[in-house]
Amino acid sequence: MLSPQGYQVITASSGEQALELLDSSSIDLVLLDIMMPGIDGYEVCERIRREPSTAFLPVVMITASGDYEKTRAIKAGADDFISKPFHQGELLARVASLARIKRYHDTVTWQAAELARWNAELEARVRTQVEELQRVNRLRRFLSPQVAELVINSGDDSVLRSHRREIVVVFCDLRGFTTFAESSEPEEVMAVLEEYHTALGELIYRYQGTLERFTGDGLMVFFNDPIHLDEPARRAVEMALAMRDRVATLIDGWSRLGHDLGFGVGIAQGFATLGRIGYEGRFDYAAIGTVTNLAARLCAEAKPGQVLVAQRVFHAVENHAAGESIGVLELRGFSRPVRAFSVSRLIDDSAEVSS
């Protein structure tokens, strides 16, 4: 009756053989007699239901018995019955109905598996993106966003390995900050630092400087590493003058609150060894060399509102910035006097280095 309707029928002569066929074949529906050689139909149905792979397989019990046998069949896990002698139309209708339910179940199972696969892929992507974001955030802690993006997009962080290069270093801090911090509430100190760092951070980004570190009110930025920049000394001086002017506005506001603060900058140019330092989870990008010490010493000598630069820096920017010599300075840690210049303004304020 079933084969002419397009069904592929596999027969078993016993319950044991039926269970073996279920293990080795892809079956969509079971027509199960109750009385069979060996184990009977009830036990076969119970075993079918115990196996996760066949727990939802449609089972139709064929019986000539009455209500008691049907009740047992339901308890064993049968989905439907056909009574002997059975009618062809009824058989085909019940088989078609349960086959349709099996297809729905297979579809749901497939969709659940696909959903699980998609979820696994999504979790993997999210995990990768989180790791990438963490990597980006670590890089942006000490690199300008442009440089961080370059490293991320290229996938090559070899530029962060230890190397030697000529750089221009800018060191700046607030005059009177130690006294202010000792005599003020911590909340006031944090508010001042937040305004200060926010103002300077935007300028570091604009001029493509590499921030090495914030140390309270102290700040060190260098140019021409990890990527080459045109006119790094000019960029450094323009950034320093912009910082001075912006912090001057902040100082006016702080003075109204009774805070006596000033701002000084030192700039030097020379060779340094640069690279990533630290440990897993906490890296910095550092410059090591005399040039960093020179910039820090010049900053310490600068009066409030003054930008002091080393001779080499001044000669690199003398066509773009106005300044004057302040003579030679005896700086701590330097055996020879250092000639320094005070830069006051840009000669042509409209000729800033583009970012």
CSV table of N, CA and C in Angstrom, one decimal, residues 144-266:
chain,number,residue,atom,x,y,z
A,144,SER,N,49.1,57.8,19.1
A,144,SER,CA,48.0,58.6,18.6
A,144,SER,C,47.0,57.7,17.9
A,145,PRO,N,45.8,58.1,17.8
A,145,PRO,CA,44.8,57.2,17.1
A,145,PRO,C,45.2,56.9,15.7
A,146,GLN,N,45.8,57.8,15.0
A,146,GLN,CA,46.2,57.5,13.6
A,146,GLN,C,47.2,56.4,13.6
A,147,VAL,N,48.2,56.4,14.5
A,147,VAL,CA,49.2,55.4,14.5
A,147,VAL,C,48.6,54.1,14.9
A,148,ALA,N,47.8,54.1,15.9
A,148,ALA,CA,47.1,52.9,16.4
A,148,ALA,C,46.3,52.2,15.3
A,149,GLU,N,45.6,53.0,14.5
A,149,GLU,CA,44.8,52.5,13.4
A,149,GLU,C,45.7,51.9,12.4
A,150,LEU,N,46.9,52.5,12.1
A,150,LEU,CA,47.9,52.0,11.2
A,150,LEU,C,48.3,50.6,11.6
A,151,VAL,N,48.7,50.4,12.9
A,151,VAL,CA,49.1,49.1,13.4
A,151,VAL,C,48.0,48.1,13.3
A,152,ILE,N,46.8,48.5,13.7
A,152,ILE,CA,45.7,47.6,13.7
A,152,ILE,C,45.3,47.1,12.3
A,153,ASN,N,45.2,48.1,11.4
A,153,ASN,CA,44.8,47.8,10.0
A,153,ASN,C,45.8,46.9,9.2
A,154,SER,N,47.1,47.2,9.5
A,154,SER,CA,48.1,46.4,8.8
A,154,SER,C,48.4,45.1,9.5
A,155,GLY,N,48.0,45.0,10.7
A,155,GLY,CA,48.2,43.7,11.5
A,155,GLY,C,49.7,43.5,11.8
A,156,ASP,N,50.5,44.6,11.6
A,156,ASP,CA,51.9,44.4,11.8
A,156,ASP,C,52.3,45.4,13.0
A,157,ASP,N,52.7,44.8,14.1
A,157,ASP,CA,53.2,45.7,15.2
A,157,ASP,C,54.7,45.7,15.3
A,158,SER,N,55.4,45.3,14.2
A,158,SER,CA,56.8,45.3,14.3
A,158,SER,C,57.4,46.7,14.5
A,159,VAL,N,56.6,47.8,14.2
A,159,VAL,CA,57.1,49.1,14.5
A,159,VAL,C,57.2,49.4,15.9
A,160,LEU,N,56.6,48.6,16.8
A,160,LEU,CA,56.6,48.8,18.2
A,160,LEU,C,57.8,48.1,18.9
A,161,ARG,N,58.6,47.4,18.1
A,161,ARG,CA,59.8,46.7,18.6
A,161,ARG,C,60.9,47.7,18.9
A,162,SER,N,61.8,47.3,19.7
A,162,SER,CA,62.9,48.3,20.1
A,162,SER,C,63.7,48.7,18.9
A,163,HIS,N,63.9,50.0,18.7
A,163,HIS,CA,64.7,50.5,17.6
A,163,HIS,C,65.2,51.9,18.0
A,164,ARG,N,66.0,52.5,17.1
A,164,ARG,CA,66.7,53.8,17.4
A,164,ARG,C,66.2,54.7,16.3
A,165,ARG,N,65.9,56.0,16.7
A,165,ARG,CA,65.4,57.0,15.8
A,165,ARG,C,65.6,58.4,16.3
A,166,GLU,N,65.7,59.3,15.4
A,166,GLU,CA,65.7,60.7,15.9
A,166,GLU,C,64.3,61.2,16.1
A,167,ILE,N,64.1,61.8,17.3
A,167,ILE,CA,62.7,62.2,17.6
A,167,ILE,C,62.8,63.7,18.2
A,168,VAL,N,61.6,64.3,18.3
A,168,VAL,CA,61.5,65.5,19.0
A,168,VAL,C,60.6,65.3,20.2
A,169,VAL,N,61.1,65.7,21.4
A,169,VAL,CA,60.4,65.4,22.6
A,169,VAL,C,59.8,66.7,23.2
A,170,VAL,N,58.6,66.6,23.6
A,170,VAL,CA,57.9,67.7,24.3
A,170,VAL,C,57.6,67.3,25.7
A,171,PHE,N,58.1,68.1,26.7
A,171,PHE,CA,57.8,67.8,28.1
A,171,PHE,C,57.1,69.0,28.7
A,172,CYS,N,56.0,68.9,29.4
A,172,CYS,CA,55.3,70.0,30.0
A,172,CYS,C,54.7,69.7,31.3
A,173,ASP,N,54.5,70.7,32.2
A,173,ASP,CA,53.9,70.4,33.4
A,173,ASP,C,53.3,71.8,34.0
A,174,LEU,N,52.6,71.7,35.1
A,174,LEU,CA,52.0,72.8,35.7
A,174,LEU,C,53.0,73.4,36.8
A,175,ARG,N,53.2,74.6,36.8
A,175,ARG,CA,54.0,75.3,37.8
A,175,ARG,C,53.1,75.4,39.1
A,176,GLY,N,53.7,75.1,40.2
A,176,GLY,CA,52.9,75.3,41.5
A,176,GLY,C,51.9,74.1,41.8
A,177,PHE,N,52.0,73.1,41.0
A,177,PHE,CA,51.0,72.0,41.2
A,177,PHE,C,51.2,71.2,42.5
A,178,THR,N,52.5,71.0,42.9
A,178,THR,CA,52.7,70.3,44.1
A,178,THR,C,52.1,71.0,45.3
A,179,THR,N,52.4,72.4,45.4
A,179,THR,CA,51.8,73.2,46.5
A,179,THR,C,50.3,73.1,46.4
A,180,PHE,N,49.7,73.3,45.2
A,180,PHE,CA,48.3,73.2,45.0
A,180,PHE,C,47.7,71.9,45.5
A,181,ALA,N,48.3,70.8,45.1
A,181,ALA,CA,47.8,69.4,45.5
A,181,ALA,C,47.9,69.2,47.0
A,182,GLU,N,48.9,69.8,47.6
A,182,GLU,CA,49.1,69.6,49.1
A,182,GLU,C,48.0,70.4,49.9
A,183,SER,N,47.6,71.5,49.3
A,183,SER,CA,46.7,72.4,50.0
A,183,SER,C,45.2,72.3,49.6
A,184,SER,N,44.9,71.4,48.6
A,184,SER,CA,43.6,71.3,48.1
A,184,SER,C,43.0,70.0,48.4
A,185,GLU,N,41.6,69.9,48.3
A,185,GLU,CA,40.9,68.7,48.4
A,185,GLU,C,41.2,67.8,47.2
A,186,PRO,N,41.2,66.5,47.4
A,186,PRO,CA,41.5,65.6,46.2
A,186,PRO,C,40.5,65.8,45.1
A,187,GLU,N,39.2,66.1,45.4
A,187,GLU,CA,38.3,66.3,44.3
A,187,GLU,C,38.7,67.5,43.4
A,188,GLU,N,39.2,68.6,44.1
A,188,GLU,CA,39.6,69.7,43.3
A,188,GLU,C,40.8,69.4,42.4
A,189,VAL,N,41.8,68.6,43.0
A,189,VAL,CA,42.9,68.3,42.2
A,189,VAL,C,42.5,67.4,41.0
A,190,MET,N,41.6,66.5,41.2
A,190,MET,CA,41.2,65.6,40.1
A,190,MET,C,40.4,66.5,39.0
A,191,ALA,N,39.6,67.4,39.5
A,191,ALA,CA,38.9,68.3,38.5
A,191,ALA,C,39.8,69.1,37.7
A,192,VAL,N,40.9,69.6,38.3
A,192,VAL,CA,41.9,70.4,37.5
A,192,VAL,C,42.6,69.5,36.5
A,193,LEU,N,43.0,68.3,37.0
A,193,LEU,CA,43.7,67.4,36.1
A,193,LEU,C,42.9,67.0,34.9
A,194,GLU,N,41.6,66.7,35.2
A,194,GLU,CA,40.7,66.3,34.1
A,194,GLU,C,40.6,67.4,33.0
A,195,GLU,N,40.4,68.6,33.4
A,195,GLU,CA,40.4,69.7,32.5
A,195,GLU,C,41.7,69.8,31.7
A,196,TYR,N,42.7,69.7,32.4
A,196,TYR,CA,44.1,69.9,31.9
A,196,TYR,C,44.4,68.8,30.9
A,197,HIS,N,44.1,67.5,31.2
A,197,HIS,CA,44.4,66.4,30.3
A,197,HIS,C,43.5,66.4,29.1
A,198,THR,N,42.3,66.8,29.3
A,198,THR,CA,41.3,66.8,28.2
A,198,THR,C,41.8,67.9,27.2
A,199,ALA,N,42.2,69.0,27.7
A,199,ALA,CA,42.6,70.1,26.8
A,199,ALA,C,43.9,69.7,26.0
A,200,LEU,N,44.8,69.1,26.7
A,200,LEU,CA,46.1,68.7,26.0
A,200,LEU,C,45.9,67.5,25.1
A,201,GLY,N,45.1,66.6,25.5
A,201,GLY,CA,44.9,65.4,24.7
A,201,GLY,C,44.4,65.7,23.3
A,202,GLU,N,43.5,66.6,23.2
A,202,GLU,CA,42.9,66.9,21.9
A,202,GLU,C,44.0,67.5,21.0
A,203,LEU,N,44.9,68.3,21.5
A,203,LEU,CA,46.0,68.9,20.7
A,203,LEU,C,47.1,67.8,20.4
A,204,ILE,N,47.3,66.9,21.3
A,204,ILE,CA,48.3,65.8,20.9
A,204,ILE,C,47.7,65.0,19.7
A,205,TYR,N,46.4,64.8,19.7
A,205,TYR,CA,45.8,64.0,18.6
A,205,TYR,C,45.9,64.9,17.3
A,206,ARG,N,45.6,66.2,17.4
A,206,ARG,CA,45.6,67.0,16.2
A,206,ARG,C,47.0,67.0,15.5
A,207,TYR,N,48.0,67.1,16.3
A,207,TYR,CA,49.4,67.3,15.8
A,207,TYR,C,50.1,65.9,15.6
A,208,GLN,N,49.3,64.8,15.8
A,208,GLN,CA,49.9,63.4,15.6
A,208,GLN,C,51.1,63.1,16.5
A,209,GLY,N,51.1,63.6,17.7
A,209,GLY,CA,52.1,63.2,18.6
A,209,GLY,C,51.9,61.9,19.2
A,210,THR,N,52.9,61.3,19.7
A,210,THR,CA,52.8,60.0,20.4
A,210,THR,C,53.0,60.3,21.9
A,211,LEU,N,51.9,60.0,22.7
A,211,LEU,CA,51.9,60.2,24.1
A,211,LEU,C,52.6,59.1,24.8
A,212,GLU,N,53.7,59.4,25.5
A,212,GLU,CA,54.4,58.4,26.3
A,212,GLU,C,53.7,58.2,27.6
A,213,ARG,N,53.4,59.3,28.3
A,213,ARG,CA,52.8,59.1,29.6
A,213,ARG,C,52.3,60.4,30.2
A,214,PHE,N,51.3,60.3,31.0
A,214,PHE,CA,50.8,61.3,32.0
A,214,PHE,C,51.4,60.9,33.3
A,215,THR,N,52.0,61.9,34.0
A,215,THR,CA,52.5,61.7,35.4
A,215,THR,C,51.9,62.8,36.2
A,216,GLY,N,50.7,62.7,36.6
A,216,GLY,CA,50.0,63.8,37.3
A,216,GLY,C,49.9,65.0,36.4
A,217,ASP,N,50.6,66.1,36.7
A,217,ASP,CA,50.6,67.3,35.9
A,217,ASP,C,51.6,67.2,34.8
A,218,GLY,N,52.6,66.2,34.9
A,218,GLY,CA,53.6,66.1,33.9
A,218,GLY,C,53.1,65.3,32.7
A,219,LEU,N,53.6,65.7,31.5
A,219,LEU,CA,53.2,65.0,30.3
A,219,LEU,C,54.4,65.0,29.3
A,220,MET,N,54.6,63.9,28.6
A,220,MET,CA,55.7,63.7,27.7
A,220,MET,C,55.1,63.2,26.3
A,221,VAL,N,55.4,63.9,25.3
A,221,VAL,CA,55.0,63.6,23.9
A,221,VAL,C,56.2,63.6,23.0
A,222,PHE,N,56.2,62.7,22.1
A,222,PHE,CA,57.3,62.8,21.1
A,222,PHE,C,56.8,62.7,19.7
A,223,PHE,N,57.6,63.1,18.7
A,223,PHE,CA,57.2,63.2,17.3
A,223,PHE,C,58.2,62.5,16.5
A,224,ASN,N,57.8,61.9,15.4
A,224,ASN,CA,58.6,61.2,14.4
A,224,ASN,C,58.8,59.7,14.7
A,225,ASP,N,57.9,59.2,15.6
A,225,ASP,CA,58.0,57.8,15.9
A,225,ASP,C,56.6,57.4,16.5
A,226,PRO,N,56.1,56.2,16.2
A,226,PRO,CA,56.6,55.1,15.4
A,226,PRO,C,56.5,55.3,13.9
A,227,ILE,N,55.9,56.3,13.4
A,227,ILE,CA,55.9,56.6,12.0
A,227,ILE,C,56.6,57.9,11.7
A,228,HIS,N,57.2,58.0,10.5
A,228,HIS,CA,57.9,59.2,10.1
A,228,HIS,C,56.9,60.3,9.9
A,229,LEU,N,57.2,61.6,10.4
A,229,LEU,CA,56.4,62.7,10.2
A,229,LEU,C,57.3,63.8,9.5
A,230,ASP,N,56.7,64.6,8.6
A,230,ASP,CA,57.3,65.7,8.1
A,230,ASP,C,57.4,66.8,9.1
A,231,GLU,N,58.6,67.5,9.2
A,231,GLU,CA,58.8,68.6,10.1
A,231,GLU,C,58.4,68.3,11.5
A,232,PRO,N,58.9,67.3,12.1
A,232,PRO,CA,58.5,67.0,13.5
A,232,PRO,C,58.8,68.1,14.5
A,233,ALA,N,59.9,68.9,14.3
A,233,ALA,CA,60.2,70.0,15.3
A,233,ALA,C,59.1,71.0,15.1
A,234,ARG,N,58.7,71.3,13.9
A,234,ARG,CA,57.7,72.4,13.7
A,234,ARG,C,56.4,71.9,14.4
A,235,ARG,N,56.0,70.7,14.1
A,235,ARG,CA,54.8,70.1,14.8
A,235,ARG,C,54.9,70.3,16.3
A,236,ALA,N,56.0,69.9,16.9
A,236,ALA,CA,56.2,70.0,18.3
A,236,ALA,C,56.0,71.4,18.8
A,237,VAL,N,56.7,72.4,18.2
A,237,VAL,CA,56.6,73.7,18.6
A,237,VAL,C,55.2,74.3,18.5
A,238,GLU,N,54.5,74.0,17.3
A,238,GLU,CA,53.2,74.5,17.2
A,238,GLU,C,52.2,73.9,18.2
A,239,MET,N,52.4,72.6,18.5
A,239,MET,CA,51.6,72.0,19.5
A,239,MET,C,51.8,72.6,20.9
A,240,ALA,N,53.1,72.9,21.2
A,240,ALA,CA,53.4,73.4,22.5
A,240,ALA,C,52.8,74.8,22.7
A,241,LEU,N,52.9,75.7,21.6
A,241,LEU,CA,52.3,77.0,21.7
A,241,LEU,C,50.8,76.9,21.8
A,242,ALA,N,50.2,76.0,21.1
A,242,ALA,CA,48.7,75.8,21.2
A,242,ALA,C,48.4,75.4,22.6
A,243,MET,N,49.2,74.5,23.2
A,243,MET,CA,48.9,74.0,24.6
A,243,MET,C,49.0,75.2,25.5
A,244,ARG,N,50.1,76.0,25.3
A,244,ARG,CA,50.3,77.2,26.2
A,244,ARG,C,49.0,78.1,26.2
A,245,ASP,N,48.5,78.4,25.0
A,245,ASP,CA,47.4,79.3,24.9
A,245,ASP,C,46.1,78.7,25.5
A,246,ARG,N,45.9,77.4,25.2
A,246,ARG,CA,44.7,76.7,25.8
A,246,ARG,C,44.8,76.6,27.3
A,247,VAL,N,45.9,76.3,27.8
A,247,VAL,CA,46.1,76.2,29.3
A,247,VAL,C,46.0,77.5,29.9
A,248,ALA,N,46.4,78.6,29.2
A,248,ALA,CA,46.2,79.9,29.8
A,248,ALA,C,44.8,80.3,30.1
A,249,THR,N,43.9,79.8,29.2
A,249,THR,CA,42.5,80.0,29.5
A,249,THR,C,42.0,79.2,30.7
A,250,LEU,N,42.5,78.0,30.8
A,250,LEU,CA,42.2,77.2,32.0
A,250,LEU,C,42.7,77.9,33.3
A,251,ILE,N,44.0,78.4,33.2
A,251,ILE,CA,44.6,79.0,34.4
A,251,ILE,C,43.8,80.2,34.9
A,252,ASP,N,43.2,81.0,33.9
A,252,ASP,CA,42.3,82.1,34.3
A,252,ASP,C,41.2,81.6,35.1
A,253,GLY,N,40.5,80.5,34.7
A,253,GLY,CA,39.4,80.0,35.5
A,253,GLY,C,39.9,79.4,36.8
A,254,TRP,N,41.0,78.8,36.8
A,254,TRP,CA,41.5,78.2,38.1
A,254,TRP,C,41.9,79.3,39.1
A,255,SER,N,42.4,80.4,38.6
A,255,SER,CA,42.8,81.5,39.5
A,255,SER,C,41.6,82.1,40.2
A,256,ARG,N,40.4,82.1,39.5
A,256,ARG,CA,39.2,82.6,40.1
A,256,ARG,C,38.8,81.7,41.3
A,257,LEU,N,39.2,80.5,41.3
A,257,LEU,CA,38.9,79.5,42.4
A,257,LEU,C,40.0,79.6,43.4
A,258,GLY,N,41.0,80.4,43.2
A,258,GLY,CA,42.1,80.5,44.2
A,258,GLY,C,43.3,79.6,44.0
A,259,HIS,N,43.3,79.0,42.8
A,259,HIS,CA,44.4,78.1,42.5
A,259,HIS,C,45.5,78.9,41.7
A,260,ASP,N,46.7,78.9,42.3
A,260,ASP,CA,47.8,79.6,41.6
A,260,ASP,C,48.7,78.6,40.8
A,261,LEU,N,48.4,78.5,39.5
A,261,LEU,CA,49.1,77.6,38.7
A,261,LEU,C,49.7,78.2,37.5
A,262,GLY,N,50.7,77.7,36.9
A,262,GLY,CA,51.3,78.1,35.7
A,262,GLY,C,51.6,76.9,34.8
A,263,PHE,N,52.1,77.2,33.6
A,263,PHE,CA,52.4,76.1,32.6
A,263,PHE,C,53.7,76.4,31.9
A,264,GLY,N,54.6,75.3,31.9
A,264,GLY,CA,55.8,75.5,31.3
A,264,GLY,C,56.1,74.3,30.3
A,265,VAL,N,56.9,74.5,29.3
A,265,VAL,CA,57.2,73.5,28.3
A,265,VAL,C,58.7,73.5,27.9
A,266,GLY,N,59.2,72.3,27.8
A,266,GLY,CA,60.6,72.1,27.3
A,266,GLY,C,60.6,71.2,26.0
